């Protein structure tokens, strides 16, 4: 189950498919199918399952990969649709039995083999239709046209597209000499092995920040399993640094925080609390997603985490636009601004200092503070709704290696690191608002431009979510 989550957190790999139809003069007996999954995907699995740190997935580690992959394949009927006859049925597949299956790593690339047992009579003008597709789009299955074979004494022609092949049987009783003559051009064809180019390998071998973090996390978590307290402290420190570097990249609410606090009057203390809160929401979101994928979903290799991140990104984008629209509407309805001359008078009363003895009938209750708190909470949820990939990977390791406490501490460290960076943006926003408050005109312009920038950020985030 945890393996499914690990794959969800990676990506949908492009998978090359080879098909070999086995037959006699009169029967189609079986169909051998081979998947060749990308090296990049295999390397990602190695990062998760290479628990003995020998830089490869050995036989014991491969058992976990094989079980999860076969469980998913069985659940999805091996993503295979077969039809045979004069008229093929593309809607309903013939029933078939998979007699054997095997998962191997060959030349550093994950391969999946399975054999389908069939019992079809060879007949003239009959077609064998084979279609492979993962409707959850977890595996992007693509047929390799040079590796779709059906050897028989009859003349067999084929029509292919990216995911389907149709073998048409003709002249089932033609002379052997003619068959050999017809097949000679095919023998001349030199079929190249399904591999990746050297340039692609170089690009794939470039470690990203997340890959470096994953390798270090796995190393330290294995040491923590052995009771190494120094490894735990190092893990926390590495996680904290990762949180800072990760948050310095594009996104993560920095511009949003700056725009929000530029528009809204706030203190540095409040900005710090809000910034940390939005960072901690990243942890909660990642934990919920991974927990649902592990404990509630019945199938592995599902797209739940990936799809959820996309949906949450879209929801967050809409929430940002709504928040920006609300702030702008409040500004347009309010003639004043956040400058010192327009600020509320000191004799106004807020909910924080109201009690039954001090409240008087003519007291001026400051309802703006209530709305402001709601706005702050809304901002925290909006800025922290999208889970951080680093914390997703951490929680995956927690379920695989059973290092829950260490992972929790590391996740908190990531959030602190991210929170500091977000606070830096918030600090600048609060500072700019304080400086601009001395000028009525400048504050007025700033409080109109900032929500417009927030709205544009939300719109860009919405458009970019389609690429996730």
Coordinates of C-alpha atoms in Angstrom, one line a residue:
X1 CA 0.0 0.0 0.0
X2 CA 2.8 2.4 0.9
X3 CA 4.4 1.6 -2.4
X4 CA 1.4 3.0 -4.2
X5 CA 1.8 6.3 -2.4
X6 CA 5.5 6.4 -3.3
X7 CA 4.7 6.1 -6.9
X8 CA 1.9 8.7 -6.7
X9 CA 4.5 11.1 -5.3
X10 CA 6.7 10.6 -8.3
X11 CA 5.0 11.0 -11.7
X12 CA 3.3 9.1 -14.4
X13 CA 6.0 7.2 -16.2
X14 CA 6.1 6.8 -20.0
X15 CA 6.1 3.0 -20.5
X16 CA 7.2 1.3 -23.7
X17 CA 5.2 -1.9 -24.5
X18 CA 6.3 -4.9 -26.6
X19 CA 3.9 -7.6 -27.7
X20 CA 4.7 -11.1 -29.1
X21 CA 1.8 -13.3 -30.2
X22 CA 2.6 -17.0 -29.9
X23 CA 0.8 -19.4 -32.3
X24 CA 0.9 -22.7 -34.2
X25 CA -0.4 -23.4 -37.7
X26 CA -4.0 -23.6 -36.4
X27 CA -4.1 -21.9 -33.0
X28 CA -3.2 -18.7 -31.2
X29 CA -2.0 -20.0 -27.8
X30 CA -0.6 -17.1 -25.9
X31 CA 0.4 -13.4 -25.9
X32 CA 3.6 -12.3 -24.2
X33 CA 3.6 -8.6 -23.1
X34 CA 6.6 -6.7 -21.8
X35 CA 6.6 -3.2 -20.2
X36 CA 9.8 -1.2 -20.2
X37 CA 9.4 1.6 -17.6
X38 CA 11.7 4.6 -17.7
X39 CA 15.1 4.7 -16.0
X40 CA 14.1 7.9 -14.3
X41 CA 11.2 6.2 -12.7
X42 CA 13.3 3.2 -11.7
X43 CA 15.8 5.6 -10.1
X44 CA 13.0 7.2 -8.1
X45 CA 12.0 3.8 -6.8
X46 CA 15.6 3.1 -5.9
X47 CA 15.7 6.2 -3.8
X48 CA 12.7 4.9 -1.8
X49 CA 13.4 1.2 -1.6
X50 CA 17.2 0.9 -1.6
X51 CA 17.2 0.5 2.2
X52 CA 20.6 -1.1 2.4
X53 CA 22.1 1.9 0.5
X54 CA 24.0 -0.3 -2.1
X55 CA 22.7 2.0 -4.9
X56 CA 20.5 -0.7 -6.5
X57 CA 17.2 -2.5 -5.9
X58 CA 18.2 -6.1 -4.9
X59 CA 16.0 -9.2 -5.0
X60 CA 14.6 -8.6 -1.5
X61 CA 13.8 -5.0 -2.1
X62 CA 12.3 -5.9 -5.5
X63 CA 9.7 -8.1 -3.9
X64 CA 7.9 -5.0 -2.5
X65 CA 7.9 -3.4 -5.9
X66 CA 6.7 -6.6 -7.7
X67 CA 3.9 -7.1 -5.2
X68 CA 2.5 -3.6 -5.5
X69 CA 2.8 -3.5 -9.3
X70 CA 1.2 -6.9 -9.8
X71 CA -1.6 -6.1 -7.3
X72 CA -2.4 -2.9 -9.3
X73 CA -2.2 -4.8 -12.6
X74 CA -4.6 -7.4 -11.4
X75 CA -7.0 -4.8 -10.2
X76 CA -6.9 -3.0 -13.6
X77 CA -7.1 -6.3 -15.5
X78 CA -3.5 -5.7 -16.6
X79 CA -4.7 -2.6 -18.4
X80 CA -5.2 -5.0 -21.4
X81 CA -8.1 -5.3 -23.8
X82 CA -8.3 -8.2 -26.2
X83 CA -10.8 -9.0 -29.0
X84 CA -10.6 -11.6 -31.8
X85 CA -13.0 -12.3 -34.7
X86 CA -14.2 -11.1 -38.0
X87 CA -15.6 -8.1 -36.2
X88 CA -13.5 -6.9 -33.2
X89 CA -15.2 -5.4 -30.1
X90 CA -13.4 -2.3 -28.9
X91 CA -15.8 -1.8 -26.0
X92 CA -15.8 -5.2 -24.3
X93 CA -12.7 -7.3 -23.9
X94 CA -12.6 -11.1 -24.3
X95 CA -12.0 -12.9 -21.1
X96 CA -8.4 -14.1 -20.6
X97 CA -6.1 -15.6 -18.0
X98 CA -2.6 -14.4 -17.1
X99 CA -0.6 -17.6 -16.5
X100 CA 2.7 -16.0 -15.4
X101 CA 4.2 -12.6 -14.5
X102 CA 7.5 -11.3 -13.5
X103 CA 9.2 -8.0 -12.5
X104 CA 12.9 -7.6 -13.3
X105 CA 15.4 -4.8 -13.4
X106 CA 17.5 -5.1 -16.5
X107 CA 20.4 -2.6 -17.2
X108 CA 19.0 -0.4 -14.4
X109 CA 15.5 -0.2 -15.9
X110 CA 12.3 -1.8 -14.5
X111 CA 10.7 -4.4 -16.7
X112 CA 7.3 -6.1 -16.2
X113 CA 6.6 -9.3 -18.1
X114 CA 3.3 -11.2 -18.2
X115 CA 1.8 -14.0 -20.4
X116 CA -1.8 -14.1 -21.4
X117 CA -3.2 -17.5 -22.2
X118 CA -5.8 -17.6 -25.1
X119 CA -7.3 -20.3 -27.3
X120 CA -8.2 -18.8 -30.7
X121 CA -8.4 -20.7 -34.0
X122 CA -6.4 -19.3 -36.9
X123 CA -9.0 -18.2 -39.5
X124 CA -8.8 -16.2 -42.7
X125 CA -9.9 -12.5 -42.4
X126 CA -10.0 -12.7 -38.6
X127 CA -8.4 -9.9 -36.6
X128 CA -6.7 -9.9 -33.2
X129 CA -7.1 -6.6 -31.5
X130 CA -4.9 -5.7 -28.5
X131 CA -5.3 -2.4 -26.6
X132 CA -3.4 -1.3 -23.5
X133 CA -4.4 1.8 -21.5
X134 CA -4.4 2.8 -17.8
X135 CA -7.6 4.7 -17.5
X136 CA -6.3 6.3 -14.3
X137 CA -3.4 7.5 -16.4
X138 CA -0.8 6.4 -13.9
X139 CA 1.2 4.5 -16.5
X140 CA 1.4 6.1 -19.9
X141 CA 1.5 3.0 -22.0
X142 CA 2.9 3.4 -25.5
X143 CA 3.3 0.5 -28.0
X144 CA 6.7 0.1 -29.7
X145 CA 5.8 -0.6 -33.3
X146 CA 9.0 -2.6 -34.0
X147 CA 8.2 -4.9 -31.2
X148 CA 4.7 -6.0 -32.1
X149 CA 5.1 -9.5 -33.6
X150 CA 2.8 -12.3 -34.7
X151 CA 4.7 -15.1 -36.4
X152 CA 2.6 -17.6 -38.3
X153 CA 2.5 -19.5 -41.6
X154 CA -0.5 -17.3 -42.6
X155 CA 0.1 -13.8 -43.8
X156 CA -0.3 -11.4 -40.9
X157 CA -0.5 -7.7 -41.4
X158 CA -0.8 -5.1 -38.7
X159 CA -2.3 -1.7 -38.1
X160 CA -1.1 0.2 -35.1
X161 CA -1.5 3.4 -33.1
X162 CA 0.1 4.5 -29.8
X163 CA -1.9 2.1 -27.7
X164 CA -3.5 -0.4 -30.0
X165 CA -2.6 -3.0 -32.6
X166 CA -4.7 -5.0 -35.0
X167 CA -3.3 -8.2 -36.5
X168 CA -5.2 -9.2 -39.6
X169 CA -4.8 -12.9 -40.7
X170 CA -5.0 -13.7 -44.4
X171 CA -4.1 -16.7 -46.7
X172 CA -4.0 -19.1 -43.8
X173 CA -3.0 -22.0 -46.1
X174 CA -0.5 -20.3 -48.5
X175 CA 2.7 -22.2 -49.5
X176 CA 5.6 -22.1 -47.1
X177 CA 7.9 -20.7 -49.8
X178 CA 5.6 -17.7 -50.3
X179 CA 5.4 -17.1 -46.6
X180 CA 9.2 -17.0 -46.3
X181 CA 9.4 -14.6 -49.3
X182 CA 6.8 -12.3 -47.7
X183 CA 8.6 -12.3 -44.4
X184 CA 12.1 -11.6 -45.7
X185 CA 11.8 -7.8 -45.7
X186 CA 10.8 -8.0 -42.0
X187 CA 13.9 -10.1 -41.2
X188 CA 16.1 -7.4 -42.8
X189 CA 14.7 -4.8 -40.4
X190 CA 17.1 -4.3 -37.6
X191 CA 15.3 -3.6 -34.4
X192 CA 16.9 -1.4 -31.9
X193 CA 16.7 -2.0 -28.2
X194 CA 14.4 0.2 -26.2
X195 CA 16.8 2.4 -24.4
X196 CA 17.2 6.1 -23.5
X197 CA 19.7 8.3 -25.3
X198 CA 22.9 9.4 -23.7
X199 CA 21.7 13.0 -23.6
X200 CA 18.5 11.9 -21.9
X201 CA 20.5 10.0 -19.4
X202 CA 22.6 13.0 -18.6
X203 CA 19.5 15.1 -18.0
X204 CA 18.0 12.4 -15.8
X205 CA 21.1 12.0 -13.8
X206 CA 21.2 15.6 -12.7
X207 CA 20.0 15.5 -9.1
X208 CA 17.4 18.0 -8.1
X209 CA 17.1 19.6 -4.7
X210 CA 14.3 17.1 -3.8
X211 CA 16.4 14.1 -4.9
X212 CA 19.4 15.3 -2.8
X213 CA 17.0 15.8 0.2
X214 CA 15.4 12.3 -0.3
X215 CA 18.9 10.6 -0.4
X216 CA 20.0 12.3 2.8
X217 CA 16.7 11.7 4.5
X218 CA 16.8 7.9 3.7
X219 CA 20.4 7.7 5.0
X220 CA 19.6 9.4 8.3
X221 CA 16.3 7.6 8.9
X222 CA 18.1 4.2 8.5
X223 CA 20.6 5.4 11.1
X224 CA 17.7 6.6 13.4
X225 CA 16.3 3.1 13.1
X226 CA 19.5 1.8 14.6
X227 CA 19.2 4.3 17.6
X228 CA 21.6 6.9 16.4
X229 CA 20.6 10.1 18.1
X230 CA 23.2 12.2 16.2
X231 CA 21.6 11.1 12.9
X232 CA 18.2 12.4 14.3
X233 CA 19.7 15.8 15.1
X234 CA 21.3 15.9 11.6
X235 CA 18.1 14.9 10.0
X236 CA 16.3 17.8 11.7
X237 CA 19.0 20.3 10.7
X238 CA 19.0 19.1 7.0
X239 CA 15.2 19.3 7.0
X240 CA 15.3 22.8 8.3
X241 CA 17.8 23.9 5.6
X242 CA 15.7 22.1 2.9
X243 CA 12.6 24.1 4.1
X244 CA 14.5 27.4 3.7
X245 CA 16.0 26.5 0.3
X246 CA 12.7 25.0 -1.0
X247 CA 10.7 28.0 0.1
X248 CA 13.1 30.4 -1.6
X249 CA 12.1 28.8 -5.0
X250 CA 9.1 30.0 -7.1
X251 CA 5.8 30.0 -5.3
X252 CA 5.2 29.0 -1.6
X253 CA 3.3 32.2 -0.8
X254 CA 6.1 34.7 -0.6
X255 CA 4.6 37.2 -3.0
X256 CA 1.2 36.4 -1.7
X257 CA 2.3 37.2 1.9
X258 CA 4.0 40.4 0.8
X259 CA 0.9 41.6 -1.0
X260 CA -1.4 40.6 1.9
X261 CA 0.6 42.4 4.6
X262 CA 1.2 45.4 2.3
X263 CA -2.6 45.8 2.1
X264 CA -3.5 45.0 5.7
X265 CA -2.3 46.7 8.8
X266 CA -0.6 44.2 11.1
X267 CA 2.2 43.8 13.6
X268 CA 5.4 41.9 13.1
X269 CA 4.4 39.4 15.8
X270 CA 1.1 38.7 14.1
X271 CA 2.9 38.4 10.7
X272 CA 5.3 35.9 12.2
X273 CA 2.5 33.7 13.7
X274 CA 0.5 33.8 10.5
X275 CA 3.6 32.9 8.4
X276 CA 4.5 29.9 10.6
X277 CA 0.8 28.8 10.6
X278 CA 0.6 28.7 6.9
X279 CA 3.9 26.7 6.8
X280 CA 2.5 24.2 9.3
X281 CA -0.6 23.7 7.2
X282 CA 1.7 22.2 4.6
X283 CA 2.5 19.4 7.1
X284 CA -1.1 18.7 7.9
X285 CA -2.1 18.6 4.2
X286 CA 0.8 16.2 3.3
X287 CA -0.1 13.9 6.3
X288 CA -3.8 13.8 5.4
X289 CA -3.1 13.0 1.7
X290 CA -0.5 10.2 2.5
X291 CA -2.7 8.7 5.3
X292 CA -5.8 8.5 3.0
X293 CA -3.7 6.9 0.2
X294 CA -2.2 4.4 2.6
X295 CA -5.2 3.5 4.9
X296 CA -8.4 4.3 3.1
X297 CA -7.8 3.6 -0.6
X298 CA -8.1 -0.1 -1.5
X299 CA -5.8 -0.1 -4.5
X300 CA -2.1 0.7 -4.9
X301 CA -0.4 2.7 -7.6
X302 CA -3.3 5.1 -7.6
X303 CA -3.1 8.8 -8.7
X304 CA -4.7 10.0 -5.5
X305 CA -1.8 12.2 -4.2
X306 CA -1.0 13.5 -7.6
X307 CA -4.6 14.3 -8.5
X308 CA -5.2 15.8 -5.0
X309 CA -2.3 18.2 -5.3
X310 CA -3.6 19.4 -8.6
X311 CA -7.2 19.9 -7.2
X312 CA -5.8 21.6 -4.0
X313 CA -3.7 23.9 -6.2
X314 CA -6.8 24.9 -8.2
X315 CA -8.8 25.4 -5.0
X316 CA -6.0 27.5 -3.5
X317 CA -5.9 29.6 -6.7
X318 CA -9.6 30.3 -6.5
X319 CA -9.4 31.1 -2.8
X320 CA -6.5 33.6 -3.4
X321 CA -8.6 35.3 -6.1
X322 CA -11.6 35.5 -3.8
X323 CA -9.5 36.9 -0.9
X324 CA -8.0 39.5 -3.2
X325 CA -11.5 40.4 -4.5
X326 CA -12.8 40.7 -0.9
X327 CA -9.9 42.9 0.2
X328 CA -10.3 45.1 -2.9
X329 CA -14.1 45.4 -2.3
X330 CA -13.5 46.3 1.3
X331 CA -11.1 49.0 0.3
X332 CA -13.5 50.5 -2.4
X333 CA -16.4 50.5 0.1
X334 CA -14.3 52.1 2.8
X335 CA -13.4 55.8 2.1
X336 CA -10.5 55.7 4.5
X337 CA -7.2 53.7 4.3
X338 CA -4.5 52.4 6.6
X339 CA -2.6 55.6 7.0
X340 CA -2.2 57.3 10.4
X341 CA -4.8 59.9 9.7
X342 CA -7.4 57.3 8.7
X343 CA -6.6 54.8 11.5
X344 CA -9.3 54.1 14.1
X345 CA -9.4 56.2 17.2
X346 CA -7.9 54.8 20.4
X347 CA -11.2 54.8 22.2
X348 CA -12.7 52.1 20.0
X349 CA -13.2 48.8 21.7
X350 CA -12.2 45.4 20.3
X351 CA -13.4 41.9 21.3
X352 CA -10.1 41.2 23.0
X353 CA -10.7 43.6 25.8
X354 CA -14.5 43.2 26.2
X355 CA -16.0 41.6 29.3
X356 CA -19.3 41.8 31.0
X357 CA -18.1 44.5 33.5
X358 CA -16.5 46.9 31.0
X359 CA -19.1 46.7 28.1
X360 CA -21.4 49.7 28.2
X361 CA -24.4 50.5 26.0
X362 CA -22.7 53.3 24.1
X363 CA -19.4 51.5 23.6
X364 CA -18.0 51.5 20.1
X365 CA -17.3 47.8 19.3
X366 CA -14.7 47.4 16.6
X367 CA -16.1 44.8 14.2
X368 CA -13.1 45.3 11.9
X369 CA -11.0 43.2 14.3
X370 CA -13.4 40.2 13.9
X371 CA -13.3 40.5 10.1
X372 CA -9.5 40.8 10.2
X373 CA -9.2 37.6 12.2
X374 CA -11.3 35.8 9.7
X375 CA -9.3 37.2 6.8
X376 CA -6.1 36.1 8.5
X377 CA -7.4 32.6 9.0
X378 CA -8.5 32.5 5.4
X379 CA -5.0 33.6 4.3
X380 CA -3.4 30.8 6.4
X381 CA -5.5 28.2 4.7
X382 CA -5.0 29.6 1.3
X383 CA -1.2 30.0 1.5
X384 CA -0.7 26.5 3.1
X385 CA -3.3 24.5 1.3
X386 CA -0.8 22.9 -1.3
X387 CA 1.3 20.2 0.5
X388 CA 5.1 20.4 0.2
X389 CA 6.6 17.5 -1.8
X390 CA 9.4 17.1 0.8
X391 CA 6.9 16.4 3.6
X392 CA 4.9 14.0 1.3
X393 CA 8.1 12.0 0.8
X394 CA 8.9 12.1 4.5
X395 CA 5.5 10.7 5.5
X396 CA 5.9 8.0 2.8
X397 CA 9.2 7.0 4.5
X398 CA 7.4 7.1 7.9
X399 CA 5.1 4.3 6.8
X400 CA 7.8 2.3 5.0
X401 CA 10.5 2.5 7.7
X402 CA 8.2 2.9 10.7
X403 CA 10.2 6.0 11.8
X404 CA 7.1 8.1 12.7
X405 CA 8.6 10.3 15.5
X406 CA 11.7 11.2 13.5
X407 CA 9.6 12.0 10.4
X408 CA 7.3 14.2 12.5
X409 CA 10.3 16.2 13.9
X410 CA 11.8 16.5 10.4
X411 CA 8.5 17.8 9.0
X412 CA 8.2 20.4 11.7
X413 CA 11.8 21.5 10.9
X414 CA 10.8 21.9 7.2
X415 CA 7.8 24.0 8.2
X416 CA 10.0 26.2 10.4
X417 CA 12.4 26.7 7.5
X418 CA 9.6 27.6 5.1
X419 CA 7.9 29.8 7.8
X420 CA 11.0 31.9 8.2
X421 CA 11.2 32.6 4.4
X422 CA 7.5 33.4 4.3
X423 CA 7.9 35.6 7.3
X424 CA 10.7 37.5 5.6
X425 CA 8.2 38.4 2.8
X426 CA 5.6 39.2 5.4
X427 CA 8.1 41.4 7.3
X428 CA 8.8 43.4 4.2
X429 CA 5.0 43.8 3.6
X430 CA 4.4 45.0 7.2
X431 CA 7.3 47.4 7.0
X432 CA 6.2 48.8 3.7
X433 CA 2.7 49.3 5.1
X434 CA 4.1 51.1 8.1
X435 CA 6.3 53.4 5.9
X436 CA 3.4 54.1 3.5
X437 CA 1.0 54.9 6.4
X438 CA 2.6 58.3 6.7
X439 CA 1.3 59.2 3.3
X440 CA -2.5 59.1 2.7
X441 CA -2.1 59.1 -1.1
X442 CA 0.6 56.4 -1.2
X443 CA -1.2 54.1 1.2
X444 CA -4.4 54.5 -0.8
X445 CA -2.6 53.5 -4.1
X446 CA -0.8 50.6 -2.3
X447 CA -4.0 49.2 -0.9
X448 CA -5.6 49.0 -4.3
X449 CA -2.6 47.7 -6.2
X450 CA -1.7 44.9 -3.7
X451 CA -5.0 42.9 -4.0
X452 CA -4.9 43.3 -7.8
X453 CA -1.4 41.6 -7.6
X454 CA -2.8 38.9 -5.4
X455 CA -5.6 38.3 -7.9
X456 CA -3.2 38.0 -10.7
X457 CA -1.1 35.5 -8.7
X458 CA -4.1 33.4 -8.1
X459 CA -5.0 33.5 -11.8
X460 CA -1.5 32.4 -12.8
X461 CA -1.6 29.6 -10.2
X462 CA -4.9 28.4 -11.6
X463 CA -3.5 28.3 -15.2
X464 CA -0.2 26.6 -14.0
X465 CA -2.2 23.8 -12.2
X466 CA -3.1 22.3 -15.6
X467 CA 0.5 21.3 -16.1
X468 CA 0.7 19.3 -12.8

